[in-house]
PDB file of C-alpha atoms in Angstrom:
ATOM      1  CA  MET A   1     118.721  88.967  82.333  1.00 93.00           C
ATOM      2  CA  LYS A   2     119.184  92.429  80.982  1.00 97.00           C
ATOM      3  CA  LYS A   3     119.831  95.251  83.580  1.00 98.00           C
ATOM      4  CA  ILE A   4     120.173  99.034  83.523  1.00 98.00           C
ATOM      5  CA  PHE A   5     120.776 102.141  85.310  1.00 98.00           C
ATOM      6  CA  ILE A   6     118.684 105.216  84.260  1.00 98.00           C
ATOM      7  CA  GLU A   7     120.626 108.367  84.749  1.00 97.00           C
ATOM      8  CA  LYS A   8     117.514 110.694  85.125  1.00 97.00           C
ATOM      9  CA  GLU A   9     115.768 111.110  88.162  1.00 98.00           C
ATOM     10  CA  ILE A  10     112.206 109.475  88.343  1.00 98.00           C
ATOM     11  CA  LYS A  11     109.626 110.431  91.030  1.00 98.00           C
ATOM     12  CA  TYR A  12     108.365 106.978  91.856  1.00 98.00           C
ATOM     13  CA  THR A  13     104.736 106.174  92.156  1.00 97.00           C
ATOM     14  CA  GLY A  14     103.772 102.646  92.158  1.00 95.00           C
ATOM     15  CA  ALA A  15     102.798 103.512  88.933  1.00 95.00           C
ATOM     16  CA  GLU A  16     105.887 102.140  87.370  1.00 97.00           C
ATOM     17  CA  LEU A  17     105.454  98.906  88.849  1.00 97.00           C
ATOM     18  CA  SER A  18     103.557  97.520  86.021  1.00 97.00           C
ATOM     19  CA  PRO A  19     104.393  95.229  83.116  1.00 97.00           C
ATOM     20  CA  HIS A  20     106.772  96.736  80.436  1.00 98.00           C
ATOM     21  CA  TRP A  21     107.140  99.659  81.988  1.00 98.00           C
ATOM     22  CA  ILE A  22     110.719  99.380  81.598  1.00 98.00           C
ATOM     23  CA  TYR A  23     109.476  97.791  77.740  1.00 98.00           C
ATOM     24  CA  LYS A  24     107.530 101.056  77.047  1.00 98.00           C
ATOM     25  CA  ASN A  25     110.317 103.397  78.502  1.00 98.00           C
ATOM     26  CA  PHE A  26     113.744 102.238  78.014  1.00 98.00           C
ATOM     27  CA  LYS A  27     113.612  99.621  74.720  1.00 98.00           C
ATOM     28  CA  ILE A  28     114.612  97.018  76.960  1.00 97.00           C
ATOM     29  CA  GLN A  29     112.664  93.633  75.702  1.00 97.00           C
ATOM     30  CA  GLY A  30     112.319  90.690  78.284  1.00 97.00           C
ATOM     31  CA  SER A  31     113.366  90.036  81.395  1.00 97.00           C
ATOM     32  CA  ALA A  32     114.865  92.933  83.161  1.00 98.00           C
ATOM     33  CA  ILE A  33     115.771  94.931  86.076  1.00 98.00           C
ATOM     34  CA  ALA A  34     116.190  98.546  86.048  1.00 98.00           C
ATOM     35  CA  ALA A  35     117.762 101.011  88.761  1.00 98.00           C
ATOM     36  CA  PHE A  36     117.254 104.555  89.022  1.00 98.00           C
ATOM     37  CA  VAL A  37     117.306 107.251  91.547  1.00 98.00           C
ATOM     38  CA  GLY A  38     114.177 109.885  92.722  1.00 98.00           C
ATOM     39  CA  PRO A  39     111.975 111.155  95.523  1.00 98.00           C
ATOM     40  CA  VAL A  40     109.301 108.424  96.433  1.00 97.00           C
ATOM     41  CA  GLU A  41     105.919 108.715  96.883  1.00 96.00           C
ATOM     42  CA  VAL A  42     103.104 105.938  97.083  1.00 95.00           C
ATOM     43  CA  LYS A  43      99.715 106.983  97.510  1.00 91.00           C
ATOM     44  CA  LEU A  44      97.625 104.258  99.282  1.00 88.00           C
ATOM     45  CA  THR A  45      95.359 103.719  96.653  1.00 86.00           C
ATOM     46  CA  GLU A  46      99.171 102.691  94.358  1.00 88.00           C
ATOM     47  CA  MET A  47      99.756 100.417  97.147  1.00 87.00           C
ATOM     48  CA  VAL A  48      99.850  96.873  96.109  1.00 92.00           C
ATOM     49  CA  ASP A  49     100.462  95.863  99.734  1.00 89.00           C
ATOM     50  CA  ILE A  50      97.782  95.339 100.805  1.00 90.00           C
ATOM     51  CA  GLU A  51      99.536  94.813 104.887  1.00 89.00           C
ATOM     52  CA  ASP A  52     100.692  98.447 104.343  1.00 87.00           C
ATOM     53  CA  VAL A  53      97.281  99.975 103.029  1.00 87.00           C
ATOM     54  CA  LEU A  54      95.275  97.940 105.663  1.00 89.00           C
ATOM     55  CA  ASN A  55      98.061  99.795 108.570  1.00 88.00           C
ATOM     56  CA  ASP A  56      97.946 103.355 106.766  1.00 86.00           C
ATOM     57  CA  GLU A  57     101.313 103.034 105.721  1.00 85.00           C
ATOM     58  CA  PRO A  58     102.078 105.373 102.618  1.00 86.00           C
ATOM     59  CA  ILE A  59     105.707 105.291 101.128  1.00 92.00           C
ATOM     60  CA  LYS A  60     107.273 108.095 100.983  1.00 94.00           C
ATOM     61  CA  SER A  61     110.777 109.801 101.223  1.00 97.00           C
ATOM     62  CA  ASP A  62     112.552 112.775  99.169  1.00 97.00           C
ATOM     63  CA  LYS A  63     115.346 110.735  97.926  1.00 98.00           C
ATOM     64  CA  MET A  64     115.458 106.503  96.843  1.00 98.00           C
ATOM     65  CA  LEU A  65     117.217 104.149  95.175  1.00 98.00           C
ATOM     66  CA  ASN A  66     114.951 102.132  93.589  1.00 98.00           C
ATOM     67  CA  PHE A  67     114.995  98.494  91.255  1.00 98.00           C
ATOM     68  CA  ILE A  68     112.466  97.397  89.880  1.00 98.00           C
ATOM     69  CA  ILE A  69     112.630  93.909  88.257  1.00 98.00           C
ATOM     70  CA  GLU A  70     110.111  92.427  85.868  1.00 98.00           C
ATOM     71  CA  ASP A  71     110.129  88.590  84.826  1.00 97.00           C
ATOM     72  CA  PHE A  72     108.025  86.718  81.936  1.00 97.00           C
ATOM     73  CA  GLU A  73     108.853  83.770  83.195  1.00 94.00           C
ATOM     74  CA  ALA A  74     108.614  83.346  87.138  1.00 93.00           C
ATOM     75  CA  GLU A  75     104.968  83.067  88.398  1.00 96.00           C
ATOM     76  CA  LEU A  76     104.640  84.821  91.884  1.00 96.00           C
ATOM     77  CA  ALA A  77     105.929  82.460  94.469  1.00 97.00           C
ATOM     78  CA  HIS A  78     109.167  82.248  92.039  1.00 96.00           C
ATOM     79  CA  MET A  79     109.241  85.926  92.331  1.00 97.00           C
ATOM     80  CA  VAL A  80     108.915  86.401  95.666  1.00 98.00           C
ATOM     81  CA  SER A  81     112.218  83.540  96.065  1.00 97.00           C
ATOM     82  CA  ASN A  82     113.971  86.493  93.117  1.00 97.00           C
ATOM     83  CA  GLN A  83     113.165  88.695  95.736  1.00 98.00           C
ATOM     84  CA  ARG A  84     114.562  87.707  98.163  1.00 98.00           C
ATOM     85  CA  LEU A  85     117.379  86.619  96.652  1.00 98.00           C
ATOM     86  CA  PHE A  86     117.927  90.681  95.159  1.00 98.00           C
ATOM     87  CA  VAL A  87     117.422  91.591  99.006  1.00 98.00           C
ATOM     88  CA  CYS A  88     120.470  89.134  99.490  1.00 98.00           C
ATOM     89  CA  VAL A  89     122.077  90.590  96.714  1.00 98.00           C
ATOM     90  CA  ILE A  90     122.255  94.131  98.337  1.00 98.00           C
ATOM     91  CA  LYS A  91     122.972  93.127 101.526  1.00 98.00           C
ATOM     92  CA  GLU A  92     126.175  91.540 100.657  1.00 98.00           C
ATOM     93  CA  VAL A  93     126.955  94.204  98.450  1.00 98.00           C
ATOM     94  CA  LEU A  94     126.549  96.758 101.465  1.00 98.00           C
ATOM     95  CA  GLU A  95     128.736  94.323 103.522  1.00 98.00           C
ATOM     96  CA  GLU A  96     131.382  95.088 101.023  1.00 97.00           C
ATOM     97  CA  TYR A  97     131.646  98.222 101.983  1.00 96.00           C
ATOM     98  CA  GLY A  98     132.330  97.226 105.565  1.00 96.00           C
ATOM     99  CA  HIS A  99     128.290  97.521 106.801  1.00 96.00           C
ATOM    100  CA  LYS A 100     126.312  95.401 109.535  1.00 97.00           C
ATOM    101  CA  ILE A 101     123.047  94.841 107.638  1.00 98.00           C
ATOM    102  CA  ILE A 102     120.504  92.713 109.546  1.00 98.00           C
ATOM    103  CA  ARG A 103     117.317  91.110 106.954  1.00 98.00           C
ATOM    104  CA  SER A 104     114.319  90.494 107.964  1.00 97.00           C
ATOM    105  CA  GLY A 105     112.129  88.476 105.520  1.00 96.00           C
ATOM    106  CA  ASP A 106     112.164  91.316 102.271  1.00 97.00           C
ATOM    107  CA  ASP A 107     113.380  94.238 104.918  1.00 97.00           C
ATOM    108  CA  LEU A 108     117.109  95.564 105.104  1.00 98.00           C
ATOM    109  CA  PHE A 109     117.851  97.682 108.645  1.00 98.00           C
ATOM    110  CA  TYR A 110     121.021  99.102 109.282  1.00 98.00           C
ATOM    111  CA  GLN A 111     122.107 100.385 112.823  1.00 97.00           C
ATOM    112  CA  GLY A 112     118.017  99.462 113.791  1.00 97.00           C
ATOM    113  CA  LYS A 113     116.579 101.378 111.226  1.00 97.00           C
ATOM    114  CA  LYS A 114     114.613 100.602 108.383  1.00 97.00           C
ATOM    115  CA  LEU A 115     116.839 100.955 104.986  1.00 98.00           C
ATOM    116  CA  SER A 116     114.634  99.317 103.034  1.00 98.00           C
ATOM    117  CA  VAL A 117     110.563  98.214 100.942  1.00 97.00           C
ATOM    118  CA  SER A 118     110.124  95.542  98.562  1.00 97.00           C
ATOM    119  CA  ILE A 119     107.617  93.960  96.925  1.00 97.00           C
ATOM    120  CA  ALA A 120     106.752  91.299  94.976  1.00 97.00           C
ATOM    121  CA  THR A 121     103.774  91.042  92.678  1.00 97.00           C
ATOM    122  CA  LYS A 122     101.980  89.558  89.491  1.00 97.00           C
ATOM    123  CA  SER A 123     100.641  91.297  86.467  1.00 96.00           C
ATOM    124  CA  LEU A 124      98.431  89.216  83.837  1.00 95.00           C
ATOM    125  CA  THR A 125     102.153  89.094  82.212  1.00 96.00           C
ATOM    126  CA  SER A 126     105.095  89.125  83.747  1.00 98.00           C
ATOM    127  CA  SER A 127     105.743  89.424  88.058  1.00 98.00           C
ATOM    128  CA  LEU A 128     107.591  92.096  89.234  1.00 98.00           C
ATOM    129  CA  VAL A 129     109.566  93.202  91.829  1.00 98.00           C
ATOM    130  CA  HIS A 130     110.421  96.799  93.048  1.00 98.00           C
ATOM    131  CA  THR A 131     112.650  97.809  95.791  1.00 98.00           C
ATOM    132  CA  ALA A 132     114.562 101.071  97.184  1.00 98.00           C
ATOM    133  CA  LEU A 133     116.798 102.091  99.501  1.00 98.00           C
ATOM    134  CA  ASN A 134     116.501 105.665 101.336  1.00 98.00           C
ATOM    135  CA  ILE A 135     119.466 107.576 100.372  1.00 98.00           C
ATOM    136  CA  VAL A 136     118.880 109.994 102.489  1.00 98.00           C
ATOM    137  CA  PRO A 137     116.840 109.785 105.623  1.00 96.00           C
ATOM    138  CA  GLU A 138     114.691 112.712 104.786  1.00 96.00           C
ATOM    139  CA  GLY A 139     111.176 112.791 103.967  1.00 95.00           C
ATOM    140  CA  ALA A 140     109.769 108.849 105.132  1.00 94.00           C
ATOM    141  CA  PRO A 141     107.024 108.799 107.318  1.00 91.00           C
ATOM    142  CA  ILE A 142     109.571 106.791 109.967  1.00 92.00           C
ATOM    143  CA  GLU A 143     112.894 107.129 111.141  1.00 94.00           C
ATOM    144  CA  VAL A 144     115.148 105.684 108.571  1.00 97.00           C
ATOM    145  CA  SER A 145     118.997 104.465 107.853  1.00 98.00           C
ATOM    146  CA  SER A 146     120.080 105.346 104.796  1.00 98.00           C
ATOM    147  CA  LEU A 147     123.231 104.884 102.144  1.00 98.00           C
ATOM    148  CA  SER A 148     124.320 108.797 103.176  1.00 98.00           C
ATOM    149  CA  ASP A 149     124.707 107.078 106.890  1.00 97.00           C
ATOM    150  CA  MET A 150     127.035 104.725 105.063  1.00 97.00           C
ATOM    151  CA  GLY A 151     128.503 107.176 103.760  1.00 97.00           C
ATOM    152  CA  ILE A 152     128.085 105.643 100.118  1.00 98.00           C
ATOM    153  CA  SER A 153     127.702 109.278  97.966  1.00 96.00           C
ATOM    154  CA  ASP A 154     128.531 107.126  94.828  1.00 98.00           C
ATOM    155  CA  VAL A 155     124.945 105.812  94.298  1.00 98.00           C
ATOM    156  CA  LYS A 156     125.332 104.325  90.306  1.00 98.00           C
ATOM    157  CA  ALA A 157     128.849 103.040  90.911  1.00 98.00           C
ATOM    158  CA  PHE A 158     126.424 100.557  93.956  1.00 98.00           C
ATOM    159  CA  ALA A 159     123.451 100.238  91.699  1.00 98.00           C
ATOM    160  CA  ASN A 160     125.594  99.215  89.148  1.00 98.00           C
ATOM    161  CA  LYS A 161     127.328  96.864  91.507  1.00 98.00           C
ATOM    162  CA  VAL A 162     124.135  95.242  92.369  1.00 98.00           C
ATOM    163  CA  LEU A 163     122.787  94.719  89.044  1.00 98.00           C
ATOM    164  CA  ASP A 164     125.879  92.923  87.945  1.00 98.00           C
ATOM    165  CA  LYS A 165     126.220  90.845  90.833  1.00 98.00           C
ATOM    166  CA  PHE A 166     121.963  89.913  90.543  1.00 98.00           C
ATOM    167  CA  ALA A 167     122.197  89.523  86.991  1.00 97.00           C
ATOM    168  CA  ALA A 168     125.341  86.746  86.820  1.00 97.00           C
ATOM    169  CA  GLU A 169     123.323  85.462  89.936  1.00 97.00           C
ATOM    170  CA  ILE A 170     120.364  85.015  87.196  1.00 96.00           C
ATOM    171  CA  GLU A 171     122.190  83.870  85.008  1.00 95.00           C
ATOM    172  CA  ASP A 172     124.058  81.039  86.647  1.00 96.00           C
ATOM    173  CA  MET A 173     121.203  79.780  88.001  1.00 94.00           C
ATOM    174  CA  ASN A 174     119.791  79.496  84.786  1.00 92.00           C
ATOM    175  CA  LEU A 175     123.235  77.363  83.695  1.00 93.00           C
ATOM    176  CA  ALA A 176     122.716  75.631  86.489  1.00 95.00           C
ATOM    177  CA  LYS A 177     119.009  74.352  85.502  1.00 91.00           C
ATOM    178  CA  ALA A 178     120.942  73.570  82.046  1.00 92.00           C
ATOM    179  CA  LYS A 179     123.474  71.270  83.114  1.00 93.00           C
ATOM    180  CA  VAL A 180     121.784  68.306  84.933  1.00 93.00           C
ATOM    181  CA  ARG A 181     120.459  65.426  83.242  1.00 90.00           C
ATOM    182  CA  GLY A 182     116.886  64.391  84.859  1.00 89.00           C
ATOM    183  CA  VAL A 183     116.757  61.319  86.932  1.00 92.00           C
TER     184      VAL A 183
END
């Protein structure tokens, strides 16, 4: 899986969770994961999580670390599994920093407060995941935890650890599929 940390700040609105967004904007063709920092404001009309729409829970934050994963081979059920794997990778990296993180499904919690948002979906050509972590607690509609609460100030270094670990995990899974004989 290809990976990129995007240096420029990007406001995440939900429109970025679309097929070929990484390719069209950063010329990385094929299955990939991209990370970037920026404010988040997803209006209900742009949300793909129907439960959040029904509960009138838009997503908003002054500054988040966003990840978009696009996979051209995975069906939605497989992508939900990859989403959960990705969230587990983030949890492992945060724990390497010495923090106790609780995972519930695709959500991460630090000190009893929500740290992340995540959704998996399917387009006509690919499956997609958006996962984001609060960098600061300001701007969220609920009380949240953040990377700044954990003393993680080098967000790029943290993001690159996550990107490297997830890409290696996907590569290792692909190698595992290719080393066995059928029975």
